[in-house]
mmCIF file of N, CA, C and O in Angstrom:
data_model
loop_
_atom_site.group_PDB
_atom_site.id
_atom_site.type_symbol
_atom_site.label_atom_id
_atom_site.label_comp_id
_atom_site.label_asym_id
_atom_site.label_seq_id
_atom_site.Cartn_x
_atom_site.Cartn_y
_atom_site.Cartn_z
ATOM 1 N N UNK A 21 142.178 -35.134 85.020
ATOM 2 C CA UNK A 21 140.743 -35.441 84.493
ATOM 3 C C UNK A 21 140.404 -34.714 83.194
ATOM 4 O O UNK A 21 139.924 -35.383 82.364
ATOM 5 N N UNK A 22 140.973 -33.551 83.110
ATOM 6 C CA UNK A 22 140.732 -32.827 81.757
ATOM 7 C C UNK A 22 141.479 -33.601 80.603
ATOM 8 O O UNK A 22 140.791 -33.849 79.487
ATOM 9 N N UNK A 23 142.782 -33.976 80.719
ATOM 10 C CA UNK A 23 143.495 -34.662 79.781
ATOM 11 C C UNK A 23 142.842 -35.961 79.452
ATOM 12 O O UNK A 23 142.689 -36.362 78.198
ATOM 13 N N UNK A 24 142.338 -36.801 80.484
ATOM 14 C CA UNK A 24 141.742 -38.003 80.191
ATOM 15 C C UNK A 24 140.535 -37.771 79.275
ATOM 16 O O UNK A 24 140.254 -38.549 78.405
ATOM 17 N N UNK A 25 139.567 -36.691 79.670
ATOM 18 C CA UNK A 25 138.322 -36.528 79.102
ATOM 19 C C UNK A 25 138.563 -35.999 77.654
ATOM 20 O O UNK A 25 138.037 -36.657 76.486
ATOM 21 N N UNK A 26 139.655 -35.042 77.312
ATOM 22 C CA UNK A 26 140.047 -34.754 76.019
ATOM 23 C C UNK A 26 140.593 -35.972 75.250
ATOM 24 O O UNK A 26 140.050 -36.086 74.077
ATOM 25 N N UNK A 27 141.345 -37.008 75.687
ATOM 26 C CA UNK A 27 141.719 -38.118 75.025
ATOM 27 C C UNK A 27 140.713 -39.012 74.644
ATOM 28 O O UNK A 27 140.496 -39.635 73.666
ATOM 29 N N UNK A 28 139.590 -39.132 75.761
ATOM 30 C CA UNK A 28 138.472 -39.896 75.406
ATOM 31 C C UNK A 28 137.777 -39.336 74.191
ATOM 32 O O UNK A 28 137.219 -40.055 73.238
ATOM 33 N N UNK A 29 137.651 -38.071 74.061
ATOM 34 C CA UNK A 29 136.841 -37.420 72.956
ATOM 35 C C UNK A 29 137.599 -37.734 71.401
ATOM 36 O O UNK A 29 136.914 -37.883 70.643
ATOM 37 N N UNK A 30 138.774 -37.455 71.574
ATOM 38 C CA UNK A 30 139.632 -37.941 70.430
ATOM 39 C C UNK A 30 139.472 -39.427 69.885
ATOM 40 O O UNK A 30 139.259 -39.669 68.890
ATOM 41 N N UNK A 31 139.546 -40.219 71.024
ATOM 42 C CA UNK A 31 139.183 -41.545 70.743
ATOM 43 C C UNK A 31 138.044 -41.970 70.217
ATOM 44 O O UNK A 31 137.866 -42.609 69.302
ATOM 45 N N UNK A 32 136.898 -41.151 70.773
ATOM 46 C CA UNK A 32 135.507 -41.487 70.155
ATOM 47 C C UNK A 32 135.535 -40.910 68.780
ATOM 48 O O UNK A 32 134.985 -41.748 67.828
ATOM 49 N N UNK A 33 136.104 -39.947 68.359
ATOM 50 C CA UNK A 33 135.999 -39.358 66.968
ATOM 51 C C UNK A 33 136.829 -40.379 66.092
ATOM 52 O O UNK A 33 136.296 -40.650 65.038
ATOM 53 N N UNK A 34 137.829 -40.833 66.616
ATOM 54 C CA UNK A 34 138.649 -41.731 65.711
ATOM 55 C C UNK A 34 137.605 -43.247 65.540
ATOM 56 O O UNK A 34 137.501 -43.692 64.458
ATOM 57 N N UNK A 35 136.865 -43.668 66.557
ATOM 58 C CA UNK A 35 136.151 -44.848 66.449
ATOM 59 C C UNK A 35 134.709 -44.253 65.577
ATOM 60 O O UNK A 35 134.540 -45.298 64.574
ATOM 61 N N UNK A 36 134.324 -43.143 65.760
ATOM 62 C CA UNK A 36 133.213 -42.956 64.840
ATOM 63 C C UNK A 36 133.526 -42.783 63.364
ATOM 64 O O UNK A 36 132.971 -43.273 62.477
ATOM 65 N N UNK A 37 134.566 -42.078 63.042
ATOM 66 C CA UNK A 37 135.085 -41.857 61.773
ATOM 67 C C UNK A 37 135.422 -43.207 61.143
ATOM 68 O O UNK A 37 135.186 -43.475 60.041
ATOM 69 N N UNK A 38 136.024 -44.130 61.919
ATOM 70 C CA UNK A 38 136.406 -45.542 61.515
ATOM 71 C C UNK A 38 135.164 -46.192 61.126
ATOM 72 O O UNK A 38 135.156 -47.292 60.281
ATOM 73 N N UNK A 39 134.166 -46.117 61.751
ATOM 74 C CA UNK A 39 132.768 -46.970 61.445
ATOM 75 C C UNK A 39 132.022 -46.103 60.402
ATOM 76 O O UNK A 39 131.133 -46.701 59.728
ATOM 77 N N UNK A 40 132.229 -44.683 60.366
ATOM 78 C CA UNK A 40 131.263 -43.865 59.510
ATOM 79 C C UNK A 40 131.745 -44.070 57.843
ATOM 80 O O UNK A 40 130.755 -44.115 57.035
ATOM 81 N N UNK A 41 133.118 -44.292 57.767
ATOM 82 C CA UNK A 41 133.417 -44.363 56.517
ATOM 83 C C UNK A 41 132.930 -45.657 55.696
ATOM 84 O O UNK A 41 132.423 -45.600 54.636
ATOM 85 N N UNK A 42 133.126 -46.746 56.394
ATOM 86 C CA UNK A 42 132.598 -48.001 55.891
ATOM 87 C C UNK A 42 130.967 -47.926 55.471
ATOM 88 O O UNK A 42 130.303 -48.450 54.708
ATOM 89 N N UNK A 43 130.117 -47.126 56.356
ATOM 90 C CA UNK A 43 128.826 -46.913 56.362
ATOM 91 C C UNK A 43 128.694 -46.305 55.093
ATOM 92 O O UNK A 43 127.648 -46.450 54.091
ATOM 93 N N UNK A 44 129.431 -45.128 54.761
ATOM 94 C CA UNK A 44 129.273 -44.285 53.619
ATOM 95 C C UNK A 44 129.402 -45.210 52.286
ATOM 96 O O UNK A 44 128.741 -45.062 51.449
ATOM 97 N N UNK A 45 130.387 -46.181 52.463
ATOM 98 C CA UNK A 45 130.718 -46.941 51.206
ATOM 99 C C UNK A 45 129.495 -47.990 51.078
ATOM 100 O O UNK A 45 129.075 -48.163 50.077
ATOM 101 N N UNK A 46 128.948 -48.579 52.097
ATOM 102 C CA UNK A 46 127.961 -49.610 52.050
ATOM 103 C C UNK A 46 126.567 -48.822 51.816
ATOM 104 O O UNK A 46 125.858 -49.503 50.888
ATOM 105 N N UNK A 47 126.144 -47.857 52.484
ATOM 106 C CA UNK A 47 124.918 -47.352 52.475
ATOM 107 C C UNK A 47 124.672 -46.185 51.361
ATOM 108 O O UNK A 47 123.645 -45.898 50.877
ATOM 109 N N UNK A 48 125.868 -45.537 51.094
ATOM 110 C CA UNK A 48 125.672 -44.242 50.280
ATOM 111 C C UNK A 48 126.529 -44.490 48.779
ATOM 112 O O UNK A 48 126.889 -43.453 48.253
ATOM 113 N N UNK A 49 126.869 -45.656 48.570
ATOM 114 C CA UNK A 49 127.771 -45.986 47.478
ATOM 115 C C UNK A 49 128.849 -45.311 47.371
ATOM 116 O O UNK A 49 129.412 -44.754 46.332
ATOM 117 N N UNK A 50 129.696 -45.022 48.398
ATOM 118 C CA UNK A 50 130.964 -44.324 48.444
ATOM 119 C C UNK A 50 131.943 -45.299 47.887
ATOM 120 O O UNK A 50 131.923 -46.532 47.557
ATOM 121 N N UNK A 51 133.018 -44.755 47.744
ATOM 122 C CA UNK A 51 134.277 -45.512 47.085
ATOM 123 C C UNK A 51 134.790 -46.499 48.009
ATOM 124 O O UNK A 51 134.853 -46.316 49.308
ATOM 125 N N UNK A 52 135.236 -47.521 47.328
ATOM 126 C CA UNK A 52 135.795 -48.703 48.349
ATOM 127 C C UNK A 52 137.205 -48.150 48.983
ATOM 128 O O UNK A 52 137.586 -48.626 50.055
ATOM 129 N N UNK A 53 137.718 -47.132 48.431
ATOM 130 C CA UNK A 53 138.987 -46.505 49.029
ATOM 131 C C UNK A 53 138.633 -46.015 50.436
ATOM 132 O O UNK A 53 139.520 -45.560 51.164
ATOM 133 N N UNK A 54 137.508 -45.692 50.778
ATOM 134 C CA UNK A 54 136.945 -45.101 52.076
ATOM 135 C C UNK A 54 137.433 -46.198 53.275
ATOM 136 O O UNK A 54 137.558 -45.842 54.359
ATOM 137 N N UNK A 55 137.640 -47.310 52.760
ATOM 138 C CA UNK A 55 138.069 -48.433 53.757
ATOM 139 C C UNK A 55 139.492 -48.371 54.317
ATOM 140 O O UNK A 55 139.869 -48.608 55.326
ATOM 141 N N UNK A 56 140.385 -47.543 53.529
ATOM 142 C CA UNK A 56 141.686 -47.384 53.993
ATOM 143 C C UNK A 56 141.707 -46.339 55.020
ATOM 144 O O UNK A 56 142.237 -46.708 56.193
ATOM 145 N N UNK A 57 141.426 -45.236 54.906
ATOM 146 C CA UNK A 57 141.286 -44.382 56.079
ATOM 147 C C UNK A 57 140.449 -44.875 57.166
ATOM 148 O O UNK A 57 140.630 -44.616 58.523
ATOM 149 N N UNK A 58 139.315 -45.690 57.021
ATOM 150 C CA UNK A 58 138.476 -46.211 58.033
ATOM 151 C C UNK A 58 139.403 -47.155 58.768
ATOM 152 O O UNK A 58 139.309 -47.236 60.314
ATOM 153 N N UNK A 59 140.164 -48.110 58.295
ATOM 154 C CA UNK A 59 141.064 -48.999 58.968
ATOM 155 C C UNK A 59 142.131 -48.215 59.801
ATOM 156 O O UNK A 59 142.409 -48.627 60.894
ATOM 157 N N UNK A 60 142.732 -47.310 59.166
ATOM 158 C CA UNK A 60 143.637 -46.433 59.938
ATOM 159 C C UNK A 60 142.999 -45.781 61.179
ATOM 160 O O UNK A 60 143.588 -45.686 62.243
ATOM 161 N N UNK A 61 141.825 -45.192 60.867
ATOM 162 C CA UNK A 61 141.166 -44.534 62.102
ATOM 163 C C UNK A 61 140.713 -45.528 63.252
ATOM 164 O O UNK A 61 140.907 -45.208 64.351
ATOM 165 N N UNK A 62 140.338 -46.795 62.876
ATOM 166 C CA UNK A 62 140.055 -47.816 63.838
ATOM 167 C C UNK A 62 141.283 -48.296 64.482
ATOM 168 O O UNK A 62 141.349 -48.536 65.781
ATOM 169 N N UNK A 63 142.326 -48.396 63.854
ATOM 170 C CA UNK A 63 143.639 -48.677 64.473
ATOM 171 C C UNK A 63 144.009 -47.458 65.416
ATOM 172 O O UNK A 63 144.651 -47.699 66.653
ATOM 173 N N UNK A 64 143.986 -46.329 65.028
ATOM 174 C CA UNK A 64 144.234 -45.208 65.969
ATOM 175 C C UNK A 64 143.292 -45.344 67.115
ATOM 176 O O UNK A 64 143.839 -45.072 68.290
ATOM 177 N N UNK A 65 142.121 -45.674 66.929
ATOM 178 C CA UNK A 65 141.274 -45.674 68.126
ATOM 179 C C UNK A 65 141.687 -46.718 69.192
ATOM 180 O O UNK A 65 141.643 -46.475 70.351
ATOM 181 N N UNK A 66 142.116 -47.836 68.595
ATOM 182 C CA UNK A 66 142.601 -48.934 69.684
ATOM 183 C C UNK A 66 143.974 -48.425 70.317
ATOM 184 O O UNK A 66 144.026 -48.756 71.538
ATOM 185 N N UNK A 67 144.689 -47.853 69.551
ATOM 186 C CA UNK A 67 146.045 -47.459 70.257
ATOM 187 C C UNK A 67 145.649 -46.239 71.296
ATOM 188 O O UNK A 67 146.277 -46.343 72.443
ATOM 189 N N UNK A 68 144.859 -45.214 70.928
ATOM 190 C CA UNK A 68 144.381 -44.201 71.926
ATOM 191 C C UNK A 68 143.951 -44.862 73.303
ATOM 192 O O UNK A 68 144.231 -44.338 74.246
ATOM 193 N N UNK A 69 143.123 -45.873 73.138
ATOM 194 C CA UNK A 69 142.700 -46.648 74.231
ATOM 195 C C UNK A 69 143.757 -46.935 75.258
ATOM 196 O O UNK A 69 143.633 -47.092 76.532
ATOM 197 N N UNK A 70 144.941 -47.498 74.511
ATOM 198 C CA UNK A 70 145.962 -48.030 75.361
ATOM 199 C C UNK A 70 146.967 -46.944 76.206
ATOM 200 O O UNK A 70 147.683 -47.243 77.043
ATOM 201 N N UNK A 71 146.535 -45.771 75.803
ATOM 202 C CA UNK A 71 147.190 -44.576 76.618
ATOM 203 C C UNK A 71 146.745 -44.214 77.862
ATOM 204 O O UNK A 71 147.409 -43.333 78.687
ATOM 205 N N UNK A 72 145.778 -44.918 78.287
ATOM 206 C CA UNK A 72 145.257 -44.669 79.745
ATOM 207 C C UNK A 72 145.927 -45.458 80.821
ATOM 208 O O UNK A 72 146.216 -46.681 80.492
ATOM 209 N N UNK A 73 146.060 -45.005 82.095
ATOM 210 C CA UNK A 73 146.720 -45.738 82.998
ATOM 211 C C UNK A 73 145.930 -46.836 83.705
ATOM 212 O O UNK A 73 146.466 -47.705 84.423
ATOM 213 N N UNK A 74 144.618 -46.780 83.602
ATOM 214 C CA UNK A 74 143.651 -47.749 84.341
ATOM 215 C C UNK A 74 143.745 -49.006 83.552
ATOM 216 O O UNK A 74 144.303 -49.303 82.321
ATOM 217 N N UNK A 75 143.303 -49.993 84.150
ATOM 218 C CA UNK A 75 142.822 -51.454 83.477
ATOM 219 C C UNK A 75 141.955 -51.288 82.374
ATOM 220 O O UNK A 75 141.146 -50.377 82.374
ATOM 221 N N UNK A 76 142.278 -52.191 81.397
ATOM 222 C CA UNK A 76 141.430 -51.871 80.168
ATOM 223 C C UNK A 76 139.851 -52.009 80.373
ATOM 224 O O UNK A 76 139.304 -51.009 79.783
ATOM 225 N N UNK A 77 139.389 -52.841 81.165
ATOM 226 C CA UNK A 77 137.872 -52.780 81.559
ATOM 227 C C UNK A 77 137.478 -51.304 82.139
ATOM 228 O O UNK A 77 136.466 -51.030 81.748
ATOM 229 N N UNK A 78 138.215 -50.924 83.049
ATOM 230 C CA UNK A 78 137.667 -49.506 83.443
ATOM 231 C C UNK A 78 137.842 -48.545 82.428
ATOM 232 O O UNK A 78 136.982 -47.640 82.329
ATOM 233 N N UNK A 79 138.786 -48.395 81.596
ATOM 234 C CA UNK A 79 138.997 -47.675 80.378
ATOM 235 C C UNK A 79 137.623 -47.804 79.575
ATOM 236 O O UNK A 79 137.196 -46.618 79.071
ATOM 237 N N UNK A 80 137.452 -48.950 79.199
ATOM 238 C CA UNK A 80 136.545 -49.148 78.231
ATOM 239 C C UNK A 80 135.134 -48.595 78.968
ATOM 240 O O UNK A 80 134.166 -47.986 78.185
ATOM 241 N N UNK A 81 134.691 -48.812 80.202
ATOM 242 C CA UNK A 81 133.570 -48.615 80.863
ATOM 243 C C UNK A 81 133.422 -47.022 80.818
ATOM 244 O O UNK A 81 132.491 -46.448 80.450
ATOM 245 N N UNK A 82 134.583 -46.397 81.208
ATOM 246 C CA UNK A 82 134.502 -44.965 81.496
ATOM 247 C C UNK A 82 134.537 -44.238 80.129
ATOM 248 O O UNK A 82 133.635 -43.196 79.794
ATOM 249 N N UNK A 83 135.125 -44.927 79.026
ATOM 250 C CA UNK A 83 135.084 -44.401 77.646
ATOM 251 C C UNK A 83 133.584 -44.249 76.980
ATOM 252 O O UNK A 83 133.210 -43.385 76.280
ATOM 253 N N UNK A 84 132.851 -45.255 77.541
ATOM 254 C CA UNK A 84 131.454 -45.324 76.927
ATOM 255 C C UNK A 84 130.732 -44.069 77.228
ATOM 256 O O UNK A 84 129.869 -43.563 76.459
ATOM 257 N N UNK A 85 130.885 -43.518 78.313
ATOM 258 C CA UNK A 85 130.197 -42.154 78.562
ATOM 259 C C UNK A 85 130.391 -41.257 77.799
ATOM 260 O O UNK A 85 129.632 -40.415 77.172
ATOM 261 N N UNK A 86 131.711 -41.011 77.294
ATOM 262 C CA UNK A 86 132.289 -39.937 76.321
ATOM 263 C C UNK A 86 131.736 -40.423 74.955
ATOM 264 O O UNK A 86 131.511 -39.486 74.097
ATOM 265 N N UNK A 87 131.702 -41.625 74.590
ATOM 266 C CA UNK A 87 131.328 -41.987 73.442
ATOM 267 C C UNK A 87 129.861 -41.686 73.197
ATOM 268 O O UNK A 87 129.428 -41.222 72.122
ATOM 269 N N UNK A 88 129.056 -41.833 74.061
ATOM 270 C CA UNK A 88 127.655 -41.268 73.826
ATOM 271 C C UNK A 88 127.583 -39.929 73.608
ATOM 272 O O UNK A 88 126.675 -39.524 72.785
ATOM 273 N N UNK A 89 128.256 -39.040 74.456
ATOM 274 C CA UNK A 89 128.196 -37.651 74.070
ATOM 275 C C UNK A 89 128.709 -37.338 72.766
ATOM 276 O O UNK A 89 127.945 -36.672 71.760
ATOM 277 N N UNK A 90 129.800 -37.962 72.415
ATOM 278 C CA UNK A 90 130.395 -37.683 70.958
ATOM 279 C C UNK A 90 129.421 -38.173 69.933
ATOM 280 O O UNK A 90 129.422 -37.383 68.841
ATOM 281 N N UNK A 91 128.844 -39.314 69.947
ATOM 282 C CA UNK A 91 128.093 -39.805 68.988
ATOM 283 C C UNK A 91 126.774 -38.828 68.798
ATOM 284 O O UNK A 91 126.461 -38.698 67.651
ATOM 285 N N UNK A 92 126.248 -38.353 69.919
ATOM 286 C CA UNK A 92 125.138 -37.562 69.832
ATOM 287 C C UNK A 92 125.562 -36.047 69.130
ATOM 288 O O UNK A 92 124.838 -35.614 68.363
ATOM 289 N N UNK A 93 126.723 -35.676 69.388
ATOM 290 C CA UNK A 93 127.233 -34.474 68.706
ATOM 291 C C UNK A 93 127.392 -34.736 67.228
ATOM 292 O O UNK A 93 127.171 -33.824 66.518
ATOM 293 N N UNK A 94 127.937 -35.865 66.888
ATOM 294 C CA UNK A 94 128.221 -36.218 65.527
ATOM 295 C C UNK A 94 126.608 -36.213 64.948
ATOM 296 O O UNK A 94 126.492 -35.801 63.704
ATOM 297 N N UNK A 95 125.731 -36.895 65.661
ATOM 298 C CA UNK A 95 124.333 -36.904 65.164
ATOM 299 C C UNK A 95 123.865 -35.548 64.738
ATOM 300 O O UNK A 95 123.186 -35.290 63.773
ATOM 301 N N UNK A 96 124.156 -34.513 65.683
ATOM 302 C CA UNK A 96 123.429 -33.256 65.532
ATOM 303 C C UNK A 96 124.251 -32.460 64.429
ATOM 304 O O UNK A 96 123.764 -31.787 63.555
ATOM 305 N N UNK A 97 125.632 -32.499 64.492
ATOM 306 C CA UNK A 97 126.472 -31.658 63.661
ATOM 307 C C UNK A 97 126.848 -32.219 62.225
ATOM 308 O O UNK A 97 127.036 -31.360 61.244
ATOM 309 N N UNK A 98 126.800 -33.611 62.260
ATOM 310 C CA UNK A 98 127.308 -34.148 60.883
ATOM 311 C C UNK A 98 126.035 -34.564 60.210
ATOM 312 O O UNK A 98 125.944 -34.500 58.985
ATOM 313 N N UNK A 99 125.290 -35.252 60.842
ATOM 314 C CA UNK A 99 123.970 -35.834 60.325
ATOM 315 C C UNK A 99 123.034 -34.916 60.216
ATOM 316 O O UNK A 99 121.950 -34.979 59.525
ATOM 317 N N UNK A 100 122.839 -33.804 60.933
ATOM 318 C CA UNK A 100 122.040 -32.762 61.026
ATOM 319 C C UNK A 100 120.740 -32.874 61.700
ATOM 320 O O UNK A 100 119.703 -32.332 61.422
ATOM 321 N N UNK A 101 120.788 -33.894 62.712
ATOM 322 C CA UNK A 101 119.414 -34.381 63.354
ATOM 323 C C UNK A 101 119.333 -33.630 64.527
ATOM 324 O O UNK A 101 120.257 -33.344 65.259
ATOM 325 N N UNK A 102 118.170 -32.961 64.896
ATOM 326 C CA UNK A 102 117.931 -32.135 66.034
ATOM 327 C C UNK A 102 117.968 -33.168 67.444
ATOM 328 O O UNK A 102 117.129 -34.121 67.289
ATOM 329 N N UNK A 103 118.663 -32.780 68.292
ATOM 330 C CA UNK A 103 118.654 -33.714 69.462
ATOM 331 C C UNK A 103 117.339 -33.303 70.381
ATOM 332 O O UNK A 103 116.941 -32.035 70.528
ATOM 333 N N UNK A 104 116.807 -34.309 71.111
ATOM 334 C CA UNK A 104 115.724 -34.043 71.950
ATOM 335 C C UNK A 104 116.352 -33.758 73.443
ATOM 336 O O UNK A 104 117.419 -33.881 73.753
ATOM 337 N N UNK A 105 115.421 -33.325 74.216
ATOM 338 C CA UNK A 105 115.794 -33.197 75.785
ATOM 339 C C UNK A 105 116.311 -34.507 76.344
ATOM 340 O O UNK A 105 117.150 -34.411 76.925
ATOM 341 N N UNK A 106 115.870 -35.584 75.981
ATOM 342 C CA UNK A 106 116.091 -36.895 76.367
ATOM 343 C C UNK A 106 117.577 -37.357 75.950
ATOM 344 O O UNK A 106 118.173 -37.956 76.670
ATOM 345 N N UNK A 107 117.825 -36.830 74.655
ATOM 346 C CA UNK A 107 119.164 -37.225 74.106
ATOM 347 C C UNK A 107 120.252 -36.447 75.145
ATOM 348 O O UNK A 107 121.285 -36.867 75.400
ATOM 349 N N UNK A 108 119.959 -35.141 75.253
ATOM 350 C CA UNK A 108 120.784 -34.432 76.070
ATOM 351 C C UNK A 108 120.912 -34.813 77.593
ATOM 352 O O UNK A 108 122.094 -34.791 78.172
ATOM 353 N N UNK A 109 119.785 -35.240 78.113
ATOM 354 C CA UNK A 109 119.668 -35.607 79.521
ATOM 355 C C UNK A 109 120.612 -36.954 79.538
ATOM 356 O O UNK A 109 121.279 -37.276 80.519
ATOM 357 N N UNK A 110 120.268 -37.990 78.580
ATOM 358 C CA UNK A 110 120.983 -39.118 78.667
ATOM 359 C C UNK A 110 122.505 -38.857 78.480
ATOM 360 O O UNK A 110 123.223 -39.481 79.192
ATOM 361 N N UNK A 111 122.708 -37.890 77.735
ATOM 362 C CA UNK A 111 124.403 -37.751 77.352
ATOM 363 C C UNK A 111 124.864 -37.220 78.687
ATOM 364 O O UNK A 111 126.059 -37.501 79.082
ATOM 365 N N UNK A 112 124.243 -36.315 79.349
ATOM 366 C CA UNK A 112 124.771 -35.691 80.741
ATOM 367 C C UNK A 112 124.861 -36.942 81.666
ATOM 368 O O UNK A 112 126.088 -36.864 82.525
ATOM 369 N N UNK A 113 123.955 -37.616 81.727
ATOM 370 C CA UNK A 113 124.142 -38.712 82.797
ATOM 371 C C UNK A 113 125.378 -39.707 82.467
ATOM 372 O O UNK A 113 126.200 -40.059 83.330
ATOM 373 N N UNK A 114 125.380 -39.969 81.173
ATOM 374 C CA UNK A 114 126.581 -40.882 80.727
ATOM 375 C C UNK A 114 127.955 -40.121 81.075
ATOM 376 O O UNK A 114 128.792 -40.738 81.470
ATOM 377 N N UNK A 115 127.851 -38.945 80.729
ATOM 378 C CA UNK A 115 129.061 -37.991 80.884
ATOM 379 C C UNK A 115 129.631 -38.180 82.312
ATOM 380 O O UNK A 115 130.761 -38.238 82.882
ATOM 381 N N UNK A 116 128.576 -37.782 83.242
ATOM 382 C CA UNK A 116 128.700 -37.762 84.725
ATOM 383 C C UNK A 116 129.198 -39.186 85.163
ATOM 384 O O UNK A 116 130.081 -39.212 86.265
ATOM 385 N N UNK A 117 128.807 -40.256 84.606
ATOM 386 C CA UNK A 117 129.192 -41.470 84.922
ATOM 387 C C UNK A 117 130.717 -41.731 84.757
ATOM 388 O O UNK A 117 131.635 -42.222 85.477
ATOM 389 N N UNK A 118 131.078 -41.150 83.550
ATOM 390 C CA UNK A 118 132.586 -41.282 83.241
ATOM 391 C C UNK A 118 133.412 -40.462 84.138
ATOM 392 O O UNK A 118 134.403 -40.863 84.516
ATOM 393 N N UNK A 119 132.871 -39.340 84.482
ATOM 394 C CA UNK A 119 133.638 -38.435 85.449
ATOM 395 C C UNK A 119 133.806 -39.152 86.809
ATOM 396 O O UNK A 119 134.821 -39.216 87.411
ATOM 397 N N UNK A 120 132.648 -39.746 87.146
ATOM 398 C CA UNK A 120 132.927 -40.421 88.581
ATOM 399 C C UNK A 120 133.812 -41.603 88.491
ATOM 400 O O UNK A 120 134.732 -41.668 89.375
ATOM 401 N N UNK A 121 133.859 -42.510 87.329
ATOM 402 C CA UNK A 121 134.683 -43.624 87.160
ATOM 403 C C UNK A 121 136.128 -43.129 87.190
ATOM 404 O O UNK A 121 137.059 -43.719 87.722
ATOM 405 N N UNK A 122 136.392 -42.063 86.292
ATOM 406 C CA UNK A 122 137.762 -41.575 86.233
ATOM 407 C C UNK A 122 138.251 -40.950 87.570
ATOM 408 O O UNK A 122 139.473 -41.297 87.932
ATOM 409 N N UNK A 123 137.339 -40.403 88.198
ATOM 410 C CA UNK A 123 137.844 -39.716 89.669
ATOM 411 C C UNK A 123 138.373 -41.052 90.603
ATOM 412 O O UNK A 123 139.178 -40.887 91.220
ATOM 413 N N UNK A 124 137.697 -42.192 90.450
ATOM 414 C CA UNK A 124 138.133 -43.311 91.092
ATOM 415 C C UNK A 124 139.373 -43.914 90.741
ATOM 416 O O UNK A 124 140.059 -44.767 91.547
ATOM 417 N N UNK A 125 139.877 -43.700 89.588
ATOM 418 C CA UNK A 125 141.116 -44.205 89.155
ATOM 419 C C UNK A 125 142.148 -43.892 89.917
ATOM 420 O O UNK A 125 142.956 -44.541 90.267
ATOM 421 N N UNK A 126 142.222 -42.664 90.533
ATOM 422 C CA UNK A 126 143.302 -42.015 91.279
ATOM 423 C C UNK A 126 143.199 -42.408 92.628
ATOM 424 O O UNK A 126 144.190 -42.381 93.326
ATOM 425 N N UNK A 127 142.057 -43.063 93.124
ATOM 426 C CA UNK A 127 141.936 -43.671 94.535
ATOM 427 C C UNK A 127 142.365 -45.145 94.617
ATOM 428 O O UNK A 127 142.274 -45.720 95.554
ATOM 429 N N UNK A 128 142.250 -45.667 93.337
ATOM 430 C CA UNK A 128 142.685 -47.241 93.615
ATOM 431 C C UNK A 128 142.053 -48.123 92.914
ATOM 432 O O UNK A 128 142.320 -49.389 93.080
#
């Protein structure tokens, strides 16, 4: 369970970075060269999702819970936005949902 969760967090970072860099290019007049590491990061994201033993739909569903948590942590620490009680509560619910789904992978 720990390994799967850690892999999901790494996967979420790859996805967020792959989307954040084009955002910088489009919204903040960043260099077009940001698209090269963005594409590599998104390719890494897709590859990381294939490392899980469950069916792809299950992986995507469970991954969503970790993505919510990671995106909010990005919002807090990269964008500098203070999170509300509701942000933290929603993240906890999403994360618990992921844990429940992953626990079921071993049962069948």
